[in-house]
Coordinates of C-alpha atoms in Angstrom, one line a residue:
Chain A
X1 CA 121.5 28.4 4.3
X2 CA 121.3 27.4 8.0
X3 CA 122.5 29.7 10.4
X4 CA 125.3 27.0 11.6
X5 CA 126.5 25.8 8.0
X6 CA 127.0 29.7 7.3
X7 CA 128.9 30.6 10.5
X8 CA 130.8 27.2 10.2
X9 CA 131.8 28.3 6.6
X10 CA 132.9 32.0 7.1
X11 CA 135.2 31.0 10.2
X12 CA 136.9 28.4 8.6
X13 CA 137.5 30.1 5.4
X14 CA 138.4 33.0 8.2
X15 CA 140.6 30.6 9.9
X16 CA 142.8 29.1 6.9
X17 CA 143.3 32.5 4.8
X18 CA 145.0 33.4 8.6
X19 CA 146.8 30.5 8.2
X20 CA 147.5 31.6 5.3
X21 CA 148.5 35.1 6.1
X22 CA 150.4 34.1 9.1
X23 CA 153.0 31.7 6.8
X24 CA 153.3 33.8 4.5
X25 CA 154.5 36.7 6.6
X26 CA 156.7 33.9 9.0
X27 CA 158.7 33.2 5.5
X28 CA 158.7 36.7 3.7
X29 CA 158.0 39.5 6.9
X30 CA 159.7 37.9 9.8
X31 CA 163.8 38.9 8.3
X32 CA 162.5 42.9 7.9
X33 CA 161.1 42.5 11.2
X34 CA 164.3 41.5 12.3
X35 CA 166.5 43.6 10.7
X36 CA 164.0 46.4 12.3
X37 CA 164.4 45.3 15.9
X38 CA 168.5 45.2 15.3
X39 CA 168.5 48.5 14.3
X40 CA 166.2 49.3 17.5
X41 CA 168.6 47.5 20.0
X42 CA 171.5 49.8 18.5
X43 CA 169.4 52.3 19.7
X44 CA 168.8 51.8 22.7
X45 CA 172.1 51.0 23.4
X46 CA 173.3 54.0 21.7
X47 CA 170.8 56.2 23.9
X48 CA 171.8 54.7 27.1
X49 CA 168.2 53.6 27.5
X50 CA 169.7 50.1 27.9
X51 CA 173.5 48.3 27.9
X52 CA 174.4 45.5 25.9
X53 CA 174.9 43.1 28.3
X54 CA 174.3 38.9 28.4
X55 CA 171.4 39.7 30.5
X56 CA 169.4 42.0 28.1
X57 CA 169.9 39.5 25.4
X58 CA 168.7 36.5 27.7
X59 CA 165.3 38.5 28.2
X60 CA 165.3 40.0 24.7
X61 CA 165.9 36.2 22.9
X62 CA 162.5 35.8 25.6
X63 CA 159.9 38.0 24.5
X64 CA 161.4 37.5 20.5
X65 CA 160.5 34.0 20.6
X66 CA 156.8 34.9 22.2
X67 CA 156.8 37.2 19.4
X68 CA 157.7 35.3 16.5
X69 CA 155.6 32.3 17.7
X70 CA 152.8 34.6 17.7
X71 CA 152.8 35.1 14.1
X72 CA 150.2 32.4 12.8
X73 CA 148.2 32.5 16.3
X74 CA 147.9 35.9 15.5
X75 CA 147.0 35.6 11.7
X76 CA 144.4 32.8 12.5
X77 CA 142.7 35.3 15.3
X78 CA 143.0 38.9 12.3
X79 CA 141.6 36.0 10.0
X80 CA 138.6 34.2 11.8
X81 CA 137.9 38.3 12.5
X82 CA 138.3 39.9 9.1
X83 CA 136.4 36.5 7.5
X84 CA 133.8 36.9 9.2
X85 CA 133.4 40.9 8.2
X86 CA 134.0 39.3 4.5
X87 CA 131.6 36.2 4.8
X88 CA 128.9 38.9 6.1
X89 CA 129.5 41.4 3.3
X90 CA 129.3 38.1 1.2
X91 CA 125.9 36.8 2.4
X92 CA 124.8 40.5 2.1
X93 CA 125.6 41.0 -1.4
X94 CA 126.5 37.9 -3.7
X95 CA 123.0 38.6 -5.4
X96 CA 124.3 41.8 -6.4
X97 CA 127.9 40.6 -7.7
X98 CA 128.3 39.7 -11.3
X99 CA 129.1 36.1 -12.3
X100 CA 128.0 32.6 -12.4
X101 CA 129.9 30.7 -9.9
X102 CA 130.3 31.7 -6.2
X103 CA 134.0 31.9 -6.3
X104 CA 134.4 34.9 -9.1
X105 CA 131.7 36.7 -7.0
X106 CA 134.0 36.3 -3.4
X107 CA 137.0 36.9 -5.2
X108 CA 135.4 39.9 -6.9
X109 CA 134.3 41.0 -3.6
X110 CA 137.5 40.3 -1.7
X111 CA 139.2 42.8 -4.3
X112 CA 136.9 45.3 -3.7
X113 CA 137.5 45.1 -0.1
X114 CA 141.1 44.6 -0.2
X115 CA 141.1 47.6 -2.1
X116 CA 138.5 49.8 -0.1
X117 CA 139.7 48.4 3.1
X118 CA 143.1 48.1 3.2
X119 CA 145.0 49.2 -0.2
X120 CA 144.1 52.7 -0.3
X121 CA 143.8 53.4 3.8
X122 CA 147.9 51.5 3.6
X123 CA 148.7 54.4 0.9
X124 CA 147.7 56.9 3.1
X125 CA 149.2 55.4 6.4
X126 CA 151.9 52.5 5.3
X127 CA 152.8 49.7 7.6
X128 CA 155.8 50.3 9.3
X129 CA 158.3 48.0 10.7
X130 CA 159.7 48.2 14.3
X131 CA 161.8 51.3 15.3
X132 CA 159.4 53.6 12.9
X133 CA 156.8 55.2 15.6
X134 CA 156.5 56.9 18.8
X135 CA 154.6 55.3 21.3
X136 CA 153.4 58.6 22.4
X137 CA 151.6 58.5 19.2
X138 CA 150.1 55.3 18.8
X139 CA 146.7 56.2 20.1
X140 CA 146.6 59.2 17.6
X141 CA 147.7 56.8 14.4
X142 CA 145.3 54.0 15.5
X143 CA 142.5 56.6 15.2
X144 CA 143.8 58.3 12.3
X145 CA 143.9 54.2 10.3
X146 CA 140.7 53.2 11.6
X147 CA 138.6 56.6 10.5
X148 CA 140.6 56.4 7.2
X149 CA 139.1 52.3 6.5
X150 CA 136.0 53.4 8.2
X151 CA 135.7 56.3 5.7
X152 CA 136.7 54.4 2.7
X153 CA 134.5 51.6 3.4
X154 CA 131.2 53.2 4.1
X155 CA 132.1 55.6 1.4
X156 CA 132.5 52.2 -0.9
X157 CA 129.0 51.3 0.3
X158 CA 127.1 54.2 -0.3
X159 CA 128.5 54.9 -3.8
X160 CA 127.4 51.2 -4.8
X161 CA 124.1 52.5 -3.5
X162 CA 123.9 55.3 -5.2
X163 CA 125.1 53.0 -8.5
X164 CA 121.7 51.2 -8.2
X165 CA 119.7 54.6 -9.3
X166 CA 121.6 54.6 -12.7
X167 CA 121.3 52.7 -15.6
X168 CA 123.9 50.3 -16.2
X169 CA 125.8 52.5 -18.7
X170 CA 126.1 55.4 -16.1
X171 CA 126.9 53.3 -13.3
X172 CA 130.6 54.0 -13.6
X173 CA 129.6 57.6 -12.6
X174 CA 129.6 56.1 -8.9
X175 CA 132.9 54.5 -9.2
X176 CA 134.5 58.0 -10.1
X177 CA 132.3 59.5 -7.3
X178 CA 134.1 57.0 -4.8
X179 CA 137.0 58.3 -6.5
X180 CA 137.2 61.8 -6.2
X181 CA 135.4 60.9 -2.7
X182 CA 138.2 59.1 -1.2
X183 CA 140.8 61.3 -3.1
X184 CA 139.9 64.4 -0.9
X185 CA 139.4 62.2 2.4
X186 CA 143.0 61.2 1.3
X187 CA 144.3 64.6 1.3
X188 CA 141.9 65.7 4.3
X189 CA 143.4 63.5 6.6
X190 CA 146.3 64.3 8.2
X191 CA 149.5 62.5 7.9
X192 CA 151.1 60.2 10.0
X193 CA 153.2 62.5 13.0
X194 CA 156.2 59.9 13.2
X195 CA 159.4 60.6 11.7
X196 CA 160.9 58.1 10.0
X197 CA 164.4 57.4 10.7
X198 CA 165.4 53.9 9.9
X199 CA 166.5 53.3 6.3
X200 CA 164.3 54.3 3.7
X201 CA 165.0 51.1 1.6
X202 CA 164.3 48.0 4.3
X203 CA 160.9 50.2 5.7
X204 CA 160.1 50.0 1.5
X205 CA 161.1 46.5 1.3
X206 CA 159.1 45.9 4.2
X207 CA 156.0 47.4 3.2
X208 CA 156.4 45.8 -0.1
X209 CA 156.2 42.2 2.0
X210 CA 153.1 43.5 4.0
X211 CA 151.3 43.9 0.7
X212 CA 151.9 40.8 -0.1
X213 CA 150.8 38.6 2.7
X214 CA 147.8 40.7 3.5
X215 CA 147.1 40.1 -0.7
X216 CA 147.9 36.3 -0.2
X217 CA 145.1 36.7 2.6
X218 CA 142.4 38.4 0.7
X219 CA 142.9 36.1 -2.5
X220 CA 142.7 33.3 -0.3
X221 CA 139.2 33.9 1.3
X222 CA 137.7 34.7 -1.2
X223 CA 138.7 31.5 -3.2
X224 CA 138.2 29.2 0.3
X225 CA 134.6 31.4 0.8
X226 CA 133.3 30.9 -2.9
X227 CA 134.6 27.1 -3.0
X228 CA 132.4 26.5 0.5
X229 CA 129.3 28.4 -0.6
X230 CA 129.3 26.7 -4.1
X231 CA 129.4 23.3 -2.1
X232 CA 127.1 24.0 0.6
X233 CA 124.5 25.9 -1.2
X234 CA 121.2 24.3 -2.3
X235 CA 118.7 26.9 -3.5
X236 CA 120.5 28.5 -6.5
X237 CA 119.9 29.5 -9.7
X238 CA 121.4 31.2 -12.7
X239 CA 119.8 33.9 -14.1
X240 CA 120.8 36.3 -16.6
X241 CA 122.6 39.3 -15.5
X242 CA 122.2 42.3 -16.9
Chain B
X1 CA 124.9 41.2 -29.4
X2 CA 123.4 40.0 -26.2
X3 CA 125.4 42.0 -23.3
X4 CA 123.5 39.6 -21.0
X5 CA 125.8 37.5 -18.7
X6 CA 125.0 34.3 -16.5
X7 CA 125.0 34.8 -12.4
X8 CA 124.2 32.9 -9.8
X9 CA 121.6 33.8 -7.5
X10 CA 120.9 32.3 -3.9
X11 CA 116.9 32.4 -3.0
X12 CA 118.2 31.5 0.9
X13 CA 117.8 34.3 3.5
X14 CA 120.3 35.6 5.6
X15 CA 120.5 34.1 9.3
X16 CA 120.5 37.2 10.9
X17 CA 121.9 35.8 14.3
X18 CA 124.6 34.5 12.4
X19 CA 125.2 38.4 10.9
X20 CA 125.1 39.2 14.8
X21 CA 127.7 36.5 16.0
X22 CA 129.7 37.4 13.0
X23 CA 129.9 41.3 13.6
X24 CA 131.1 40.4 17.4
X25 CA 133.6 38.0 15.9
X26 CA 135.3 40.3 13.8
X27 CA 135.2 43.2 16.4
X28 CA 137.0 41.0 18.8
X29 CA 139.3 39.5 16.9
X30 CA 140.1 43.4 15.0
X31 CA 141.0 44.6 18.4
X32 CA 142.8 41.8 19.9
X33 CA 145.2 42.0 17.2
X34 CA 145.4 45.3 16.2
X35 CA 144.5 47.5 19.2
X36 CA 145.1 45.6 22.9
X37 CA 147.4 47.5 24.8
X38 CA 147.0 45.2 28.1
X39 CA 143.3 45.8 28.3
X40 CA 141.9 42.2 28.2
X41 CA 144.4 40.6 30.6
X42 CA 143.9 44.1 32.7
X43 CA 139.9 42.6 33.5
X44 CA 142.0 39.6 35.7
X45 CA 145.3 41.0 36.5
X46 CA 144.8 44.4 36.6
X47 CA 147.0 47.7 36.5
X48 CA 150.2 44.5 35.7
X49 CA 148.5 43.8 32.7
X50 CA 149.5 47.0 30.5
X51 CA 153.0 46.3 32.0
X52 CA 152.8 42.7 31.0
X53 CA 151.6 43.5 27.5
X54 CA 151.6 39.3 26.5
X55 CA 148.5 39.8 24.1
X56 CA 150.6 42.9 22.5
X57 CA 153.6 41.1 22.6
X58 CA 152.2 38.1 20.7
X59 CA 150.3 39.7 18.3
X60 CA 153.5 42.4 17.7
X61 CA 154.4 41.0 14.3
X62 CA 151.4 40.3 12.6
X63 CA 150.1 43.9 13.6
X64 CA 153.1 45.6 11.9
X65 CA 152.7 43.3 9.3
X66 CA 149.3 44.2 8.9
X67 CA 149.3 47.5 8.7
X68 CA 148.5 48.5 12.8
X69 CA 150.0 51.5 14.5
X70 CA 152.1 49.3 17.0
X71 CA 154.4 51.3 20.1

């Protein structure tokens, strides 16, 4: 595949999975959000830090709006950036995946990374909505996340290629190697330093809704990814796999 | 029973300029969403910029939605 065709591909399968993930979180993310901000105005106000007054709401309803707006922008930018992380994992491996049409092998692979890269890092550091986190902390936590995907995903790389030195009946002996692998990374790490202290139930609820738009993103790449390559790819073949 | 299944294989190569151009892509986008605390405007407006925050700000629901340690 030409170098332009492929880049052209992987950004706009980047771009509309963001599109994607950016609607879906306007329509299911955006009424946690804010409930979440409420709760941190009471705050504020309740800490003297600021007064409830016409003109903190004037510049409040201000940066809101920039916020809210910023929603898709911002899922088309995390998507054109984690597509293209996805479409060269893709290139890099599709001979490898099982199956005989490009989009079971990008939606196999989008599973795999949405479960190396982001399922198993969010159960050991959830999202959390506004008024969970320090901002004392936020250097500390953005470490701790990216070591804990940077750790699960190399380990998920390495155990597939330590897979390729068994025989196909043994190869499951790398998946419980990841396994117990990412198991003691999980307990290794340490834990998030913030205190939670808005309601247990809407910071559930809201992690619930994360899951699901950054699942609605993965599912879609991989389906907009495998649709483009099957189109746009000449030189194929099927072979048997075994 | 055969345990055999059909796959498609691609005999193309990998551009690896586009690998390149892809691996700065993501890197950009991954910290302009998830990490930028003022730092990219800061190159133009300086110190103001980590005040201003407007790439923070407009990214600040996506990157809790997303699963980014945000303030």
């Amino acid at each position: 595949m030409k170098t332009v065709l492929f880049l052209t591909i992987v950004l706009i399968s980047g771009t509309l999975a963001g599109l994607v993930h950016g609607t879906v979180n306007f329509a299911i993310v955006e009424p946690y959000l804010d409930q979440a901000i409420g709760i941190e105005n009471q705050n504020l106000f309740a800490s003297g830090e600021e007064e409830d007054t016409p003109e903190f709401w004037v510049e409040y309803e201000g940066y809101r709006v920039w916020q809210k707006s910023g929603q898709i922008l911002a899922g088309v930018i995390l998507g054109v950036s984690v597509g293209s992380l996805f479409g060269m994992v893709f290139a890099l491996s599709k001979n490898s995946l099982p199956g005989n049409h490009y989009v079971k092998k990008s939606l196999l692979l989008a599973g795999i990374m949405w479960a190396t890269l982001y399922l198993i890092p969010f159960l050991k550091y959830p999202a959390n909505p506004p008024t969970v986190g320090d901002a004392e902390t936020v250097v500390l936590r953005a470490i701790l996340y990216l070591s804990f995907i940077a750790i699960s995903g190399i380990g998920a790389v390495a155990f597939y290629k330590l897979s390729k030195r068994f025989e196909n009946n043994k190869k499951i002996i790398s998946l419980v190697g990841y396994g117990i692998f990412i198991s003691a990374v999980f307990f290794a790490m340490p834990e998030n330093p913030d205190e939670i202290t808005a309601p247990m139930s809407l910071v559930n609820e809201f992690r619930l809704m994360s899951v699901l738009g950054v699942s609605s993103f993965w599912i879609s790449v991989g389906i907009i990814l495998g649709l483009f390559w099957n189109r746009f790819e000449s030189h194929k073949e099927t072979t048997p796999y075994t | 029973m055969n345990s055999s299944v059909l796959t498609t294989k691609s005999k193309s190569t990998i551009p690896v300029f586009g690998i390149l151009v892809l691996s700065i892509i993501f890197a950009a986008g991954l910290f302009v969403v998830g990490f930028d605390q003022g730092h990219i405007f800061s190159l133009v407006y300086g110190e103001q910029a980590f005040t201003d925050l407007y790439i923070h700000e407009l990214t600040h629901d996506m990157r809790h939605a997303a699963g980014f340690p945000c303030h």
